[in-house]
PDB file of C-alpha atoms in Angstrom:
ATOM      1  CA  ASP K  22     -55.649   3.772   3.687  1.00  0.00           C
ATOM      2  CA  GLU K  23     -51.766   2.967   2.205  1.00  0.00           C
ATOM      3  CA  GLY K  24     -52.692  -0.683   4.269  1.00  0.00           C
ATOM      4  CA  VAL K  25     -55.969  -0.856   2.527  1.00  0.00           C
ATOM      5  CA  ASN K  26     -55.255  -0.520  -0.806  1.00  0.00           C
ATOM      6  CA  THR K  27     -51.898  -2.599  -0.507  1.00  0.00           C
ATOM      7  CA  HIS K  28     -54.215  -5.659   0.816  1.00  0.00           C
ATOM      8  CA  PHE K  29     -56.353  -5.434  -2.252  1.00  0.00           C
ATOM      9  CA  LEU K  30     -53.331  -5.001  -4.312  1.00  0.00           C
ATOM     10  CA  LEU K  31     -51.689  -8.158  -3.156  1.00  0.00           C
ATOM     11  CA  GLU K  32     -54.867  -9.896  -3.564  1.00  0.00           C
ATOM     12  CA  LEU K  33     -54.827  -8.836  -7.198  1.00  0.00           C
ATOM     13  CA  LEU K  34     -51.862 -10.542  -7.493  1.00  0.00           C
ATOM     14  CA  ARG K  35     -51.859 -13.207  -5.215  1.00  0.00           C
ATOM     15  CA  TYR K  36     -55.156 -14.555  -6.628  1.00  0.00           C
ATOM     16  CA  GLY K  37     -56.146 -12.362  -9.999  1.00  0.00           C
ATOM     17  CA  LYS K  38     -59.691 -10.893  -8.226  1.00  0.00           C
ATOM     18  CA  TYR K  39     -60.650  -7.663  -6.677  1.00  0.00           C
ATOM     19  CA  GLU K  40     -64.050  -7.530  -5.267  1.00  0.00           C
ATOM     20  CA  TYR K  41     -65.533  -4.089  -4.950  1.00  0.00           C
ATOM     21  CA  ASN K  42     -67.344  -3.437  -1.840  1.00  0.00           C
ATOM     22  CA  PRO K  43     -69.034   0.210  -2.186  1.00  0.00           C
ATOM     23  CA  GLU K  44     -69.911   0.546   1.815  1.00  0.00           C
ATOM     24  CA  ASN K  45     -66.137   0.269   2.654  1.00  0.00           C
ATOM     25  CA  TYR K  46     -63.799   0.964  -0.228  1.00  0.00           C
ATOM     26  CA  HIS K  47     -63.617   2.605  -3.197  1.00  0.00           C
ATOM     27  CA  GLY K  48     -62.953   1.649  -7.198  1.00  0.00           C
ATOM     28  CA  PRO K  49     -60.441  -0.354  -8.395  1.00  0.00           C
ATOM     29  CA  LEU K  50     -58.391   1.800 -10.995  1.00  0.00           C
ATOM     30  CA  ILE K  51     -55.744   2.084  -8.147  1.00  0.00           C
ATOM     31  CA  HIS K  52     -54.939  -1.412  -7.781  1.00  0.00           C
ATOM     32  CA  PHE K  53     -55.118  -2.153 -11.810  1.00  0.00           C
ATOM     33  CA  ILE K  54     -52.940   0.678 -12.754  1.00  0.00           C
ATOM     34  CA  THR K  55     -50.497  -0.479  -9.767  1.00  0.00           C
ATOM     35  CA  ALA K  56     -50.867  -4.186 -10.878  1.00  0.00           C
ATOM     36  CA  GLY K  57     -49.261  -3.268 -14.257  1.00  0.00           C
ATOM     37  CA  LEU K  58     -46.525  -1.351 -12.737  1.00  0.00           C
ATOM     38  CA  VAL K  59     -45.638  -4.417 -10.186  1.00  0.00           C
ATOM     39  CA  LYS K  60     -45.220  -6.819 -13.100  1.00  0.00           C
ATOM     40  CA  PHE K  61     -42.377  -4.516 -14.319  1.00  0.00           C
ATOM     41  CA  LEU K  62     -40.733  -2.847 -11.539  1.00  0.00           C
ATOM     42  CA  GLY K  63     -41.316  -5.255  -8.768  1.00  0.00           C
ATOM     43  CA  LEU K  64     -43.770  -5.067  -5.517  1.00  0.00           C
ATOM     44  CA  ARG K  65     -41.660  -2.477  -3.448  1.00  0.00           C
ATOM     45  CA  ASP K  66     -42.639   1.266  -2.041  1.00  0.00           C
ATOM     46  CA  PHE K  67     -40.951   2.807  -4.669  1.00  0.00           C
ATOM     47  CA  THR K  68     -43.655   0.858  -7.716  1.00  0.00           C
ATOM     48  CA  LEU K  69     -46.823   1.752  -5.367  1.00  0.00           C
ATOM     49  CA  ARG K  70     -45.729   5.439  -4.874  1.00  0.00           C
ATOM     50  CA  PHE K  71     -44.766   5.687  -8.390  1.00  0.00           C
ATOM     51  CA  SER K  72     -47.977   5.854  -9.891  1.00  0.00           C
ATOM     52  CA  PRO K  73     -49.909   8.191  -7.911  1.00  0.00           C
ATOM     53  CA  VAL K  74     -46.541  10.846  -8.882  1.00  0.00           C
ATOM     54  CA  LEU K  75     -47.260  10.287 -12.580  1.00  0.00           C
ATOM     55  CA  PHE K  76     -50.797  11.332 -12.233  1.00  0.00           C
ATOM     56  CA  GLY K  77     -49.587  14.296  -9.836  1.00  0.00           C
ATOM     57  CA  ILE K  78     -47.662  15.400 -12.404  1.00  0.00           C
ATOM     58  CA  PHE K  79     -50.407  14.609 -15.443  1.00  0.00           C
ATOM     59  CA  GLN K  80     -52.506  16.714 -13.381  1.00  0.00           C
ATOM     60  CA  LEU K  81     -50.058  19.671 -13.489  1.00  0.00           C
ATOM     61  CA  LEU K  82     -49.153  18.952 -17.081  1.00  0.00           C
ATOM     62  CA  LEU K  83     -53.145  19.123 -17.704  1.00  0.00           C
ATOM     63  CA  LEU K  84     -53.410  22.976 -16.628  1.00  0.00           C
ATOM     64  CA  PHE K  85     -50.942  23.914 -19.772  1.00  0.00           C
ATOM     65  CA  LEU K  86     -54.141  22.675 -22.167  1.00  0.00           C
ATOM     66  CA  LEU K  87     -56.096  25.135 -20.294  1.00  0.00           C
ATOM     67  CA  LYS K  88     -54.054  27.889 -21.468  1.00  0.00           C
ATOM     68  CA  LYS K  89     -56.798  29.615 -23.263  1.00  0.00           C
ATOM     69  CA  PRO K  90     -59.312  30.467 -20.860  1.00  0.00           C
ATOM     70  CA  LEU K  91     -57.131  30.495 -17.828  1.00  0.00           C
ATOM     71  CA  LYS K  92     -54.538  32.878 -19.809  1.00  0.00           C
ATOM     72  CA  ARG K  93     -51.012  32.581 -19.009  1.00  0.00           C
ATOM     73  CA  SER K  94     -51.010  34.090 -15.762  1.00  0.00           C
ATOM     74  CA  GLY K  95     -54.253  31.869 -14.809  1.00  0.00           C
ATOM     75  CA  VAL K  96     -52.066  28.551 -15.019  1.00  0.00           C
ATOM     76  CA  LEU K  97     -48.467  29.981 -13.510  1.00  0.00           C
ATOM     77  CA  THR K  98     -50.656  30.640 -10.670  1.00  0.00           C
ATOM     78  CA  ALA K  99     -52.792  27.590 -10.762  1.00  0.00           C
ATOM     79  CA  LEU K 100     -49.472  25.501 -11.003  1.00  0.00           C
ATOM     80  CA  VAL K 101     -48.343  27.717  -8.012  1.00  0.00           C
ATOM     81  CA  LEU K 102     -50.804  27.238  -6.053  1.00  0.00           C
ATOM     82  CA  MET K 103     -50.884  23.469  -6.768  1.00  0.00           C
ATOM     83  CA  GLY K 104     -47.202  23.312  -6.165  1.00  0.00           C
ATOM     84  CA  PHE K 105     -47.463  24.592  -2.579  1.00  0.00           C
ATOM     85  CA  SER K 106     -50.435  22.758  -1.455  1.00  0.00           C
ATOM     86  CA  PRO K 107     -49.766  20.647   1.225  1.00  0.00           C
ATOM     87  CA  ASN K 108     -52.618  18.244   0.559  1.00  0.00           C
ATOM     88  CA  ILE K 109     -51.940  18.009  -3.211  1.00  0.00           C
ATOM     89  CA  VAL K 110     -48.437  17.634  -2.918  1.00  0.00           C
ATOM     90  CA  TYR K 111     -48.594  14.959  -0.107  1.00  0.00           C
ATOM     91  CA  PHE K 112     -51.391  12.754  -1.699  1.00  0.00           C
ATOM     92  CA  ALA K 113     -49.324  12.866  -4.936  1.00  0.00           C
ATOM     93  CA  ARG K 114     -46.805  10.369  -3.174  1.00  0.00           C
ATOM     94  CA  THR K 115     -49.143   8.289  -1.728  1.00  0.00           C
ATOM     95  CA  PHE K 116     -50.899   4.612  -3.004  1.00  0.00           C
ATOM     96  CA  ILE K 117     -54.334   6.137  -2.325  1.00  0.00           C
ATOM     97  CA  HIS K 118     -56.770   7.413  -4.717  1.00  0.00           C
ATOM     98  CA  GLU K 119     -56.797  10.914  -4.328  1.00  0.00           C
ATOM     99  CA  THR K 120     -54.437  11.720  -6.668  1.00  0.00           C
ATOM    100  CA  TYR K 121     -55.821   9.563  -9.238  1.00  0.00           C
ATOM    101  CA  PHE K 122     -59.359  11.507  -8.876  1.00  0.00           C
ATOM    102  CA  THR K 123     -58.456  15.001  -9.147  1.00  0.00           C
ATOM    103  CA  SER K 124     -55.843  14.228 -11.795  1.00  0.00           C
ATOM    104  CA  LEU K 125     -58.887  12.589 -13.665  1.00  0.00           C
ATOM    105  CA  THR K 126     -61.513  15.086 -12.666  1.00  0.00           C
ATOM    106  CA  LEU K 127     -59.173  17.680 -14.263  1.00  0.00           C
ATOM    107  CA  ALA K 128     -58.991  16.090 -17.185  1.00  0.00           C
ATOM    108  CA  ALA K 129     -62.247  15.767 -17.467  1.00  0.00           C
ATOM    109  CA  PHE K 130     -63.230  19.341 -17.075  1.00  0.00           C
ATOM    110  CA  ALA K 131     -60.897  20.122 -19.615  1.00  0.00           C
ATOM    111  CA  ALA K 132     -62.022  17.872 -22.286  1.00  0.00           C
ATOM    112  CA  LEU K 133     -65.904  18.804 -21.525  1.00  0.00           C
ATOM    113  CA  TYR K 134     -64.579  22.552 -21.897  1.00  0.00           C
ATOM    114  CA  PHE K 135     -63.204  22.080 -25.324  1.00  0.00           C
ATOM    115  CA  LEU K 136     -65.960  19.742 -26.152  1.00  0.00           C
ATOM    116  CA  PHE K 137     -68.685  22.945 -25.710  1.00  0.00           C
ATOM    117  CA  GLU K 138     -66.028  25.862 -26.445  1.00  0.00           C
ATOM    118  CA  LYS K 139     -64.958  24.128 -29.957  1.00  0.00           C
ATOM    119  CA  ARG K 140     -68.295  22.310 -30.320  1.00  0.00           C
ATOM    120  CA  ASN K 141     -66.595  19.020 -31.943  1.00  0.00           C
ATOM    121  CA  VAL K 142     -67.549  15.820 -31.273  1.00  0.00           C
ATOM    122  CA  ARG K 143     -63.975  14.395 -31.053  1.00  0.00           C
ATOM    123  CA  PHE K 144     -63.721  15.563 -27.206  1.00  0.00           C
ATOM    124  CA  LEU K 145     -66.535  13.459 -26.491  1.00  0.00           C
ATOM    125  CA  ILE K 146     -64.665  10.488 -25.911  1.00  0.00           C
ATOM    126  CA  PRO K 147     -61.705  12.033 -23.676  1.00  0.00           C
ATOM    127  CA  SER K 148     -64.895  13.654 -22.072  1.00  0.00           C
ATOM    128  CA  ALA K 149     -66.260  10.594 -21.413  1.00  0.00           C
ATOM    129  CA  LEU K 150     -63.226   8.599 -20.960  1.00  0.00           C
ATOM    130  CA  ALA K 151     -62.133  10.745 -18.132  1.00  0.00           C
ATOM    131  CA  ILE K 152     -65.579  10.280 -16.207  1.00  0.00           C
ATOM    132  CA  ALA K 153     -65.430   6.820 -16.783  1.00  0.00           C
ATOM    133  CA  LEU K 154     -62.226   6.838 -15.220  1.00  0.00           C
ATOM    134  CA  MET K 155     -63.425   9.404 -12.169  1.00  0.00           C
ATOM    135  CA  ILE K 156     -65.834   6.218 -11.517  1.00  0.00           C
ATOM    136  CA  THR K 157     -63.732   3.634 -11.211  1.00  0.00           C
ATOM    137  CA  VAL K 158     -61.889   5.722  -8.787  1.00  0.00           C
ATOM    138  CA  LYS K 159     -64.012   6.718  -6.114  1.00  0.00           C
ATOM    139  CA  GLU K 160     -67.770   6.760  -5.686  1.00  0.00           C
ATOM    140  CA  THR K 161     -67.868  10.517  -4.862  1.00  0.00           C
ATOM    141  CA  PHE K 162     -67.497  10.967  -8.630  1.00  0.00           C
ATOM    142  CA  VAL K 163     -71.266  11.724  -8.339  1.00  0.00           C
ATOM    143  CA  ILE K 164     -70.601  14.620  -6.002  1.00  0.00           C
ATOM    144  CA  THR K 165     -68.626  16.034  -8.466  1.00  0.00           C
ATOM    145  CA  LEU K 166     -70.894  15.643 -11.459  1.00  0.00           C
ATOM    146  CA  ALA K 167     -73.962  17.098  -9.403  1.00  0.00           C
ATOM    147  CA  CYS K 168     -71.285  20.108  -8.790  1.00  0.00           C
ATOM    148  CA  TRP K 169     -70.452  20.403 -12.304  1.00  0.00           C
ATOM    149  CA  CYS K 170     -74.372  20.116 -13.378  1.00  0.00           C
ATOM    150  CA  VAL K 171     -75.514  22.944 -10.803  1.00  0.00           C
ATOM    151  CA  SER K 172     -72.557  25.237 -11.630  1.00  0.00           C
ATOM    152  CA  ALA K 173     -73.233  24.760 -15.368  1.00  0.00           C
ATOM    153  CA  VAL K 174     -77.435  25.770 -14.806  1.00  0.00           C
ATOM    154  CA  LEU K 175     -76.173  28.848 -12.845  1.00  0.00           C
ATOM    155  CA  ALA K 176     -73.558  29.343 -15.403  1.00  0.00           C
ATOM    156  CA  TRP K 177     -76.253  30.007 -17.940  1.00  0.00           C
ATOM    157  CA  LEU K 178     -78.949  31.324 -16.347  1.00  0.00           C
ATOM    158  CA  ILE K 179     -76.075  34.183 -15.477  1.00  0.00           C
ATOM    159  CA  THR K 180     -75.158  34.566 -19.001  1.00  0.00           C
ATOM    160  CA  SER K 181     -78.708  34.485 -19.900  1.00  0.00           C
ATOM    161  CA  LYS K 182     -79.482  37.201 -18.286  1.00  0.00           C
ATOM    162  CA  PHE K 183     -76.766  39.649 -18.628  1.00  0.00           C
ATOM    163  CA  LYS K 184     -77.318  38.823 -22.790  1.00  0.00           C
ATOM    164  CA  ARG K 185     -81.334  39.802 -22.341  1.00  0.00           C
ATOM    165  CA  HIS K 186     -80.244  42.899 -20.149  1.00  0.00           C
ATOM    166  CA  PRO K 187     -76.624  44.252 -21.403  1.00  0.00           C
ATOM    167  CA  ARG K 188     -75.332  47.008 -18.930  1.00  0.00           C
TER     168      ARG K 188
END
């Protein structure tokens, strides 16, 4: 994966173009972000891995936005679990799409949570932006959004049942 991503990055840097092929590859966000970093930091391993590390840190910091619904213990538990997760730790230092996708998924989730919890349209733009960026990372965003929709319907059905028939 890193080799393919580096190939596309080099194509972007050399020729200024990126051709998306949905049958074989993911979206362009990782390449455009890294191309910007290459202009400042040069083309080397550090630069390729710097952006995923930043997105990994961003992912952890996003948990603090969810302190109210998760409570302090939930945030700390999530931080510990993410900090010891081999997948999260491994992917957060590689030049592949996963860390970008999970970070943007959590950002979208947090923004949507605040949109519905506070019923304030100012959270619509961060929600839409995070979802739009998810689309530019991986085509599997459709699966994530479908799961969210099914979960929202189920949560609504369960909570409305309890409101009609309290114990």
